[in-house]
Short mmCIF file of C-alpha atoms in Angstrom, two decimals:
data_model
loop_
_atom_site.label_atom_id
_atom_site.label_comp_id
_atom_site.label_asym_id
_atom_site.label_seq_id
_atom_site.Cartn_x
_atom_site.Cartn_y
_atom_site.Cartn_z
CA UNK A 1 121.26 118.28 83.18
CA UNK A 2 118.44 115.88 82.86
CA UNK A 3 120.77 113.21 81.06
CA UNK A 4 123.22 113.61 84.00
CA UNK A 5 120.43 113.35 86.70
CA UNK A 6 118.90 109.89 84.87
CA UNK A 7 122.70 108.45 84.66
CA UNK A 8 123.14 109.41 88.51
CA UNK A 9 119.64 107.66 89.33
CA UNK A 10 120.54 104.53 86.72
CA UNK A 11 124.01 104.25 88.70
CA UNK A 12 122.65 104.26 92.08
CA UNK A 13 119.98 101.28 91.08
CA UNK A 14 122.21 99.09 89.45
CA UNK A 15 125.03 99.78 92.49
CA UNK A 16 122.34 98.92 95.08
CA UNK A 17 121.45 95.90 93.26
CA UNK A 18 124.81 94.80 93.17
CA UNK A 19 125.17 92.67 96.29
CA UNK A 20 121.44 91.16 95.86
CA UNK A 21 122.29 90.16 92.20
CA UNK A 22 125.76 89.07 93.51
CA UNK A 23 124.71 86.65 96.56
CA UNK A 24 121.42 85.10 94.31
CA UNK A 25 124.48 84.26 91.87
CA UNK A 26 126.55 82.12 94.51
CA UNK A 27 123.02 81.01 95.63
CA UNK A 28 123.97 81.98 99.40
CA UNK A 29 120.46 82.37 100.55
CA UNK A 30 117.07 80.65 99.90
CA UNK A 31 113.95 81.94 98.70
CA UNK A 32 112.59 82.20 101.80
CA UNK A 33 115.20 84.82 103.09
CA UNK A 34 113.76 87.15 100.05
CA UNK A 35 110.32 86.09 100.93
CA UNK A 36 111.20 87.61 104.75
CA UNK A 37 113.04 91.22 103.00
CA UNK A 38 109.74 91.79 100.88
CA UNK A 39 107.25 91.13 103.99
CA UNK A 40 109.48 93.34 106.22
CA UNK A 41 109.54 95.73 103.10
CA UNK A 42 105.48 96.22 102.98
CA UNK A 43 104.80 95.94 106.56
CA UNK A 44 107.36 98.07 108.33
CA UNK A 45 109.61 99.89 105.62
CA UNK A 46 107.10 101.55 103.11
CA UNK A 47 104.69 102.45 105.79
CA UNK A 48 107.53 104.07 107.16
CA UNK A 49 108.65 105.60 104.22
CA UNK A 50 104.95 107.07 103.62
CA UNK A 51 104.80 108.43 107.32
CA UNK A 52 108.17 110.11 107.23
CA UNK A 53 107.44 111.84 103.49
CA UNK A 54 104.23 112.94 104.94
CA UNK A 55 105.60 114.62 107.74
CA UNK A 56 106.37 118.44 105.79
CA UNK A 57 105.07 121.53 106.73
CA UNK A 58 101.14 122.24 105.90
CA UNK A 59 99.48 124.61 103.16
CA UNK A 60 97.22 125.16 101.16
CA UNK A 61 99.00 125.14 98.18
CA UNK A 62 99.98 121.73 98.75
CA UNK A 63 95.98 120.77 99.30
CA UNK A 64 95.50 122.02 95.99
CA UNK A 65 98.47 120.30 94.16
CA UNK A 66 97.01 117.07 95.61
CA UNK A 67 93.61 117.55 95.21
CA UNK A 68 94.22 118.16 91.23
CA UNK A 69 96.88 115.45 90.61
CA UNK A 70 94.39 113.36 92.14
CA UNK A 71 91.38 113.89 89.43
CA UNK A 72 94.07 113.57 86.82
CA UNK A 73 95.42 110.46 87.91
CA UNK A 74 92.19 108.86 87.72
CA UNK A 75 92.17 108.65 83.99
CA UNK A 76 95.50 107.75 83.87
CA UNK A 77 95.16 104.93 85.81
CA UNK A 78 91.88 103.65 83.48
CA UNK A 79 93.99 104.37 80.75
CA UNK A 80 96.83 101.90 82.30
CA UNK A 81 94.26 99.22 83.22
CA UNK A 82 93.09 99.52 79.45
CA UNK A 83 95.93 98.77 77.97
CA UNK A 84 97.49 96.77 80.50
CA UNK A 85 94.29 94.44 79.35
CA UNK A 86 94.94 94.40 76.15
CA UNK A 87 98.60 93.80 76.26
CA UNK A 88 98.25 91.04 78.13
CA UNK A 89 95.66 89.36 76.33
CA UNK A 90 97.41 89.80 73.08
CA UNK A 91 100.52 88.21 74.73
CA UNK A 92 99.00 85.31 76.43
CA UNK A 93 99.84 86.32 79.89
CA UNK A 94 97.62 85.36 83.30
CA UNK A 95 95.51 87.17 86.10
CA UNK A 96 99.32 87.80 87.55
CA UNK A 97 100.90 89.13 85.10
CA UNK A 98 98.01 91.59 84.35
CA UNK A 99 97.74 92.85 88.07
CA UNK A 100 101.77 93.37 87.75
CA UNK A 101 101.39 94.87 84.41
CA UNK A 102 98.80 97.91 85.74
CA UNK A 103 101.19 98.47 88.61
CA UNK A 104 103.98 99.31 86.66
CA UNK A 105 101.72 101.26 84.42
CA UNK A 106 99.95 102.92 87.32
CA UNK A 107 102.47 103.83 88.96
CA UNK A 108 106.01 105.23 87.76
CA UNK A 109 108.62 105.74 89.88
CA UNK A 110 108.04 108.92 91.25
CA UNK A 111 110.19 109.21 94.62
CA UNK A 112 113.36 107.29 93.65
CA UNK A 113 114.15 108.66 90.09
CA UNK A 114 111.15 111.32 89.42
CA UNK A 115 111.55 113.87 92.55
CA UNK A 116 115.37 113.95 92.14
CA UNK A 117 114.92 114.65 88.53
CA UNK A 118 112.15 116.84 88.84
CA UNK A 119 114.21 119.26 91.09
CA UNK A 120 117.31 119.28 89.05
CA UNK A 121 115.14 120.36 85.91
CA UNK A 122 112.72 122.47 87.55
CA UNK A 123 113.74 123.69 91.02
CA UNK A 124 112.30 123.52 94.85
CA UNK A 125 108.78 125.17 93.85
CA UNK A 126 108.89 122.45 91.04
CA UNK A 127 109.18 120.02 94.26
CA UNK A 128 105.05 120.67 95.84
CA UNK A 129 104.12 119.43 92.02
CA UNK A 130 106.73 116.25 92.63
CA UNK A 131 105.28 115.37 95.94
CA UNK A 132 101.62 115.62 95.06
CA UNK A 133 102.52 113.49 92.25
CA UNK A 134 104.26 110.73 94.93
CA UNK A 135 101.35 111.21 97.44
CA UNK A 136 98.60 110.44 95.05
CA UNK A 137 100.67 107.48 92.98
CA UNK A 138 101.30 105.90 96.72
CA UNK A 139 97.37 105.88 97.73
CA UNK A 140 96.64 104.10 94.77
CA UNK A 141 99.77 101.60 95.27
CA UNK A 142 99.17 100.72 98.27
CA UNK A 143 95.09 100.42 98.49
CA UNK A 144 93.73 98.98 95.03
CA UNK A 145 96.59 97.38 93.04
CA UNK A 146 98.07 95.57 96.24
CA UNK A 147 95.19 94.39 96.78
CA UNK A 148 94.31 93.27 93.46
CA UNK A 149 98.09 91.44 93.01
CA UNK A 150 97.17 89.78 96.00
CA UNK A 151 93.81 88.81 94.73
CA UNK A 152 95.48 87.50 91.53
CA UNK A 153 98.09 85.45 93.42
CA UNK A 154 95.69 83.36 95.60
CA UNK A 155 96.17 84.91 98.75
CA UNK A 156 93.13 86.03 99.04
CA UNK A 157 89.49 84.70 96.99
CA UNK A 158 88.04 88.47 96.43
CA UNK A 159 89.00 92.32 97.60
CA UNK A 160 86.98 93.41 100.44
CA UNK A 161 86.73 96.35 102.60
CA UNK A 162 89.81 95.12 104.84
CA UNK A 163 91.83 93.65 102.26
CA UNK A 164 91.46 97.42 101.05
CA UNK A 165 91.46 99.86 103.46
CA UNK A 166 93.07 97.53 106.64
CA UNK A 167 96.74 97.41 105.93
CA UNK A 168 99.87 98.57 106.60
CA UNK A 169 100.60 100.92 104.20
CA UNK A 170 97.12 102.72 103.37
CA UNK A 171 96.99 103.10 107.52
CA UNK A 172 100.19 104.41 107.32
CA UNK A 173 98.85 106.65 104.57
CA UNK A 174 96.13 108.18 106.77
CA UNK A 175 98.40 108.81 109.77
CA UNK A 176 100.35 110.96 107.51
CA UNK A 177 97.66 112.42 106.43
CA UNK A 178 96.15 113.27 109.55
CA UNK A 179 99.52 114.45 110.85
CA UNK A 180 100.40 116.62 108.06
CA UNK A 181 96.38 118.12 108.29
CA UNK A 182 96.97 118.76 111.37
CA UNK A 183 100.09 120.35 111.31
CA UNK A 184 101.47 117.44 113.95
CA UNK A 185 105.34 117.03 114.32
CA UNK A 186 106.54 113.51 115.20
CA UNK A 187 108.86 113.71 118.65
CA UNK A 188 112.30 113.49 117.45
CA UNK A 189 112.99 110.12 118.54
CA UNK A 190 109.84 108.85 116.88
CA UNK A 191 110.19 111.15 113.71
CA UNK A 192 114.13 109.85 114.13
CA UNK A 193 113.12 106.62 114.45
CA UNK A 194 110.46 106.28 111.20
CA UNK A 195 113.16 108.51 109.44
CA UNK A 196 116.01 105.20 109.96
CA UNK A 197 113.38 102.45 108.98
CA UNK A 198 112.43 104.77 105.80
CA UNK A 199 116.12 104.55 104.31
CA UNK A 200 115.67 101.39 104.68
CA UNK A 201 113.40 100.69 101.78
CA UNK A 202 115.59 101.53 98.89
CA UNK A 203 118.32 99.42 99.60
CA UNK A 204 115.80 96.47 100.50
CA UNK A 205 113.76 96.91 97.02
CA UNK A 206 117.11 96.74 95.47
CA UNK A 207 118.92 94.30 96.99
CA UNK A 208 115.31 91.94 96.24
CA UNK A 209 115.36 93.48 92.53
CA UNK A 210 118.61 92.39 92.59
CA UNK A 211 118.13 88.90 93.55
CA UNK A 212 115.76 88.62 91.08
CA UNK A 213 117.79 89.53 88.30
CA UNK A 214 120.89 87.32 89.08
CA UNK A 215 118.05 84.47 88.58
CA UNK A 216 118.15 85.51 84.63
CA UNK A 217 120.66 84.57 82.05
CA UNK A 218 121.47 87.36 79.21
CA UNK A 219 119.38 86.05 77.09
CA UNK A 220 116.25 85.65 79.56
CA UNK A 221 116.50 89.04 80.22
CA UNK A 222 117.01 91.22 77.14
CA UNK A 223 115.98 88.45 75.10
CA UNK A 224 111.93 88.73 75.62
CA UNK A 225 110.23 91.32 73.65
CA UNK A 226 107.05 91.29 75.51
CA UNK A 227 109.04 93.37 78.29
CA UNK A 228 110.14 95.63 75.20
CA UNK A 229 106.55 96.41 74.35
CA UNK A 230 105.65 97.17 78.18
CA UNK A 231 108.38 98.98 78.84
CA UNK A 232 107.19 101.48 75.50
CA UNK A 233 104.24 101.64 77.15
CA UNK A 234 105.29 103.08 80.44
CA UNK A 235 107.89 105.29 79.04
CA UNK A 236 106.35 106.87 75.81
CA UNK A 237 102.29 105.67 76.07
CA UNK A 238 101.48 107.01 79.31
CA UNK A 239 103.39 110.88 79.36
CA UNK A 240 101.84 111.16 75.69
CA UNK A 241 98.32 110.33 77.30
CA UNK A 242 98.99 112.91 79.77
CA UNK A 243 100.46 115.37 77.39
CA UNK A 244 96.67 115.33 75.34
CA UNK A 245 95.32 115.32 78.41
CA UNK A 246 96.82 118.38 79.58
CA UNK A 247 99.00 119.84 76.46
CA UNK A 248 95.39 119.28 74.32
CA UNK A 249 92.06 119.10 75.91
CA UNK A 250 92.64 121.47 78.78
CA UNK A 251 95.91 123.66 77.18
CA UNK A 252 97.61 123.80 80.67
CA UNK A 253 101.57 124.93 80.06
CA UNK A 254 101.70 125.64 83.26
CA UNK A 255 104.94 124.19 85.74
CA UNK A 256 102.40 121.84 87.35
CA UNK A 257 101.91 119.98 83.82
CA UNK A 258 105.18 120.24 82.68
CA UNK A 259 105.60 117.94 86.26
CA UNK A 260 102.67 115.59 85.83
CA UNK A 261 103.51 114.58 82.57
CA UNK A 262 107.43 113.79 83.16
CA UNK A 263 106.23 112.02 86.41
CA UNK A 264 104.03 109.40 83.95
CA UNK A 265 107.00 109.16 81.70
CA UNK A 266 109.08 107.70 84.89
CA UNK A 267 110.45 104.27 84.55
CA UNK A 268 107.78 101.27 86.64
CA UNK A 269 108.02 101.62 90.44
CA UNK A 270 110.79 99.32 91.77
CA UNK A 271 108.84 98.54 95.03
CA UNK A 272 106.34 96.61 92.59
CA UNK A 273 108.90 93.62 92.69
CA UNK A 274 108.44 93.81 96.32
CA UNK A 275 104.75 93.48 95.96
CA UNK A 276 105.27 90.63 93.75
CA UNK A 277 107.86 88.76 95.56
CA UNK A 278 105.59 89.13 98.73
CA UNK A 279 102.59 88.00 97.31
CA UNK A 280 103.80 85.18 95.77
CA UNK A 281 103.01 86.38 92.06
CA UNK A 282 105.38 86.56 89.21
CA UNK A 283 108.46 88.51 90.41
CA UNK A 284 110.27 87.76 87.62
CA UNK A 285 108.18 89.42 85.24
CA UNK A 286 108.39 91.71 87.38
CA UNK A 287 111.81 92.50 87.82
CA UNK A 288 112.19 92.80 84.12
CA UNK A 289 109.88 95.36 83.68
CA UNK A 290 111.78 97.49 86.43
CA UNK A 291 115.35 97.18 85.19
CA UNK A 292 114.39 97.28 81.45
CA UNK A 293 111.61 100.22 81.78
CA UNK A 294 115.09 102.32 84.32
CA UNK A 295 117.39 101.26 81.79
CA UNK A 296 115.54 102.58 78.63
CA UNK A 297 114.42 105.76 80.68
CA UNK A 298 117.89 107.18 79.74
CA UNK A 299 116.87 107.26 76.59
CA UNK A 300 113.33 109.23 76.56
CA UNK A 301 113.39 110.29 80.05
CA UNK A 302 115.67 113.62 78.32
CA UNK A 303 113.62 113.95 75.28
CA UNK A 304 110.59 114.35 77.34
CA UNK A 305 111.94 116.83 79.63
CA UNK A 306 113.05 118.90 76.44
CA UNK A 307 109.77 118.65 74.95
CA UNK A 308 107.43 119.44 77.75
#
């Protein structure tokens, strides 16, 4: 079941991706019109996308879920920022590639590939664990490491308080948050509305991802190894991490673990070429690590979820 559930998710990416992959090939737009996608992508989609996800029923349960995948993730994501370091200091690579390099560590792809998985292997109670996973993954997208890509691109000289806290996304974030506290229900033409602009986020990462990829020739793409070694990293590195973490040092077997650690084991996040492509940092590198790290996740994403 897991096997068939990756292959589902791997067929939907590269089918999205198609037409993106297919127009940069005939070169039928410029840059610029990619430049547009990815600003429309982090200012309206995503923040729609976090709005609509957040708007599910209150309870306490829920509180809890996110309250504890929140202290775990924070060691996870020192863990990613120490090895992103490493790695690419070892391989020569700049400020950008760094920043991109903790994002796809940081943050897996929990919504596109994980939560569909997750509830195939696990079942709808399985689903709280998924979510808490997505919530907490998405504050920490969305505040520090856009911030810090953008910091790394130029756009900005240092990451202040606005930079931080003052954009689309995180205030997205804390509308949902208030709404879903609060127990608030969106009017149906509003929820209706921010439910339309949501589905649009997929098929815009893609279609960019895309793009990106019909930039590459066969051998730019599977040909460097540096993505290899990254792509080990976010598929094996990080769900072993969280298997001491959990399996070890605090002996938790519990359905909530067996969720946490598949979530790290997820391929990188594909919105993180849209970060890149809208900051102006290396989207490229970028798109590699996405489409190598989804590809190669048919490979351990099964043998994790037999193991855990």
């Amino acid at each position: 079941m897991a096997l068939g559930e990756v292959l589902n998710s791997l067929a939907l990416i590269v089918t999205m991706m198609l037409p993106g992959f297919i127009l940069e090939k005939f070169k039928i737009f410029k840059e610029e019109f990619y430049d547009g996608l990815s600003f429309l992508a982090v200012n309206l989609f995503i923040p729609a996308l976090i709005i609509d996800c957040m708007q599910t029923d209150y309870s306490p349960e829920l509180i809890g879920d996110l309250g504890k995948t929140f202290v775990l993730w924070l060691p996870m994501l020192a863990f990613a920022a120490a090895i992103s370091f490493i790695f690419t200091k070892y391989f020569k690579y700049g400020k950008k590639q760094l920043t991109l390099a903790m994002c796809m560590l940081m943050v897996p792809n929990t919504g596109f590939v994980g939560i569909p998985l997750i509830g195939q292997l696990y079942g709808e109670e399985s689903l709280f664990f998924a979510s808490a996973c997505e919530i907490v993954g998405d504050l920490f997208l969305y505040s520090a490491v856009f911030t810090a890509i953008s910091a790394a691109a130029g756009r900005q000289s240092k990451i202040s308080f606005k930079s931080l806290f003052l954009n689309p996304p995180i205030i997205a974030l804390a509308i949902g948050l208030v709404l879903f506290l609060s127990g608030i229900k969106l009017p149906s033409f509003l929820g209706g509305t921010i439910s339309k602009l949501n589905g649009c986020t997929a098929p815009i990462a893609l279609f960019v991802l895309g793009s990106r990829l019909g930039t590459f020739s066969l051998k730019d793409f599977f040909g460097d190894k540096r993505i290899y070694v990254l792509c080990l990293l976010r598929l094996i590195v990080m769900p072993v991490f969280a298997f001491i973490i959990l399996r070890i040092f605090m002996a938790d077997t519990s359905l909530f673990s067996k969720v946490f650690i598949l979530m790290q084991g997820m391929p990188a996040a594909t919105v993180t070429t849209i970060v890149a492509q809208t900051y102006n940092s290396d989207a490229d590198f970028a798109a590699k690590g996405v489409m190598l790290s989804t590809m190669l996740s048919l490979v351990t994403l099964p043998v994790f979820a037999m193991i855990v």
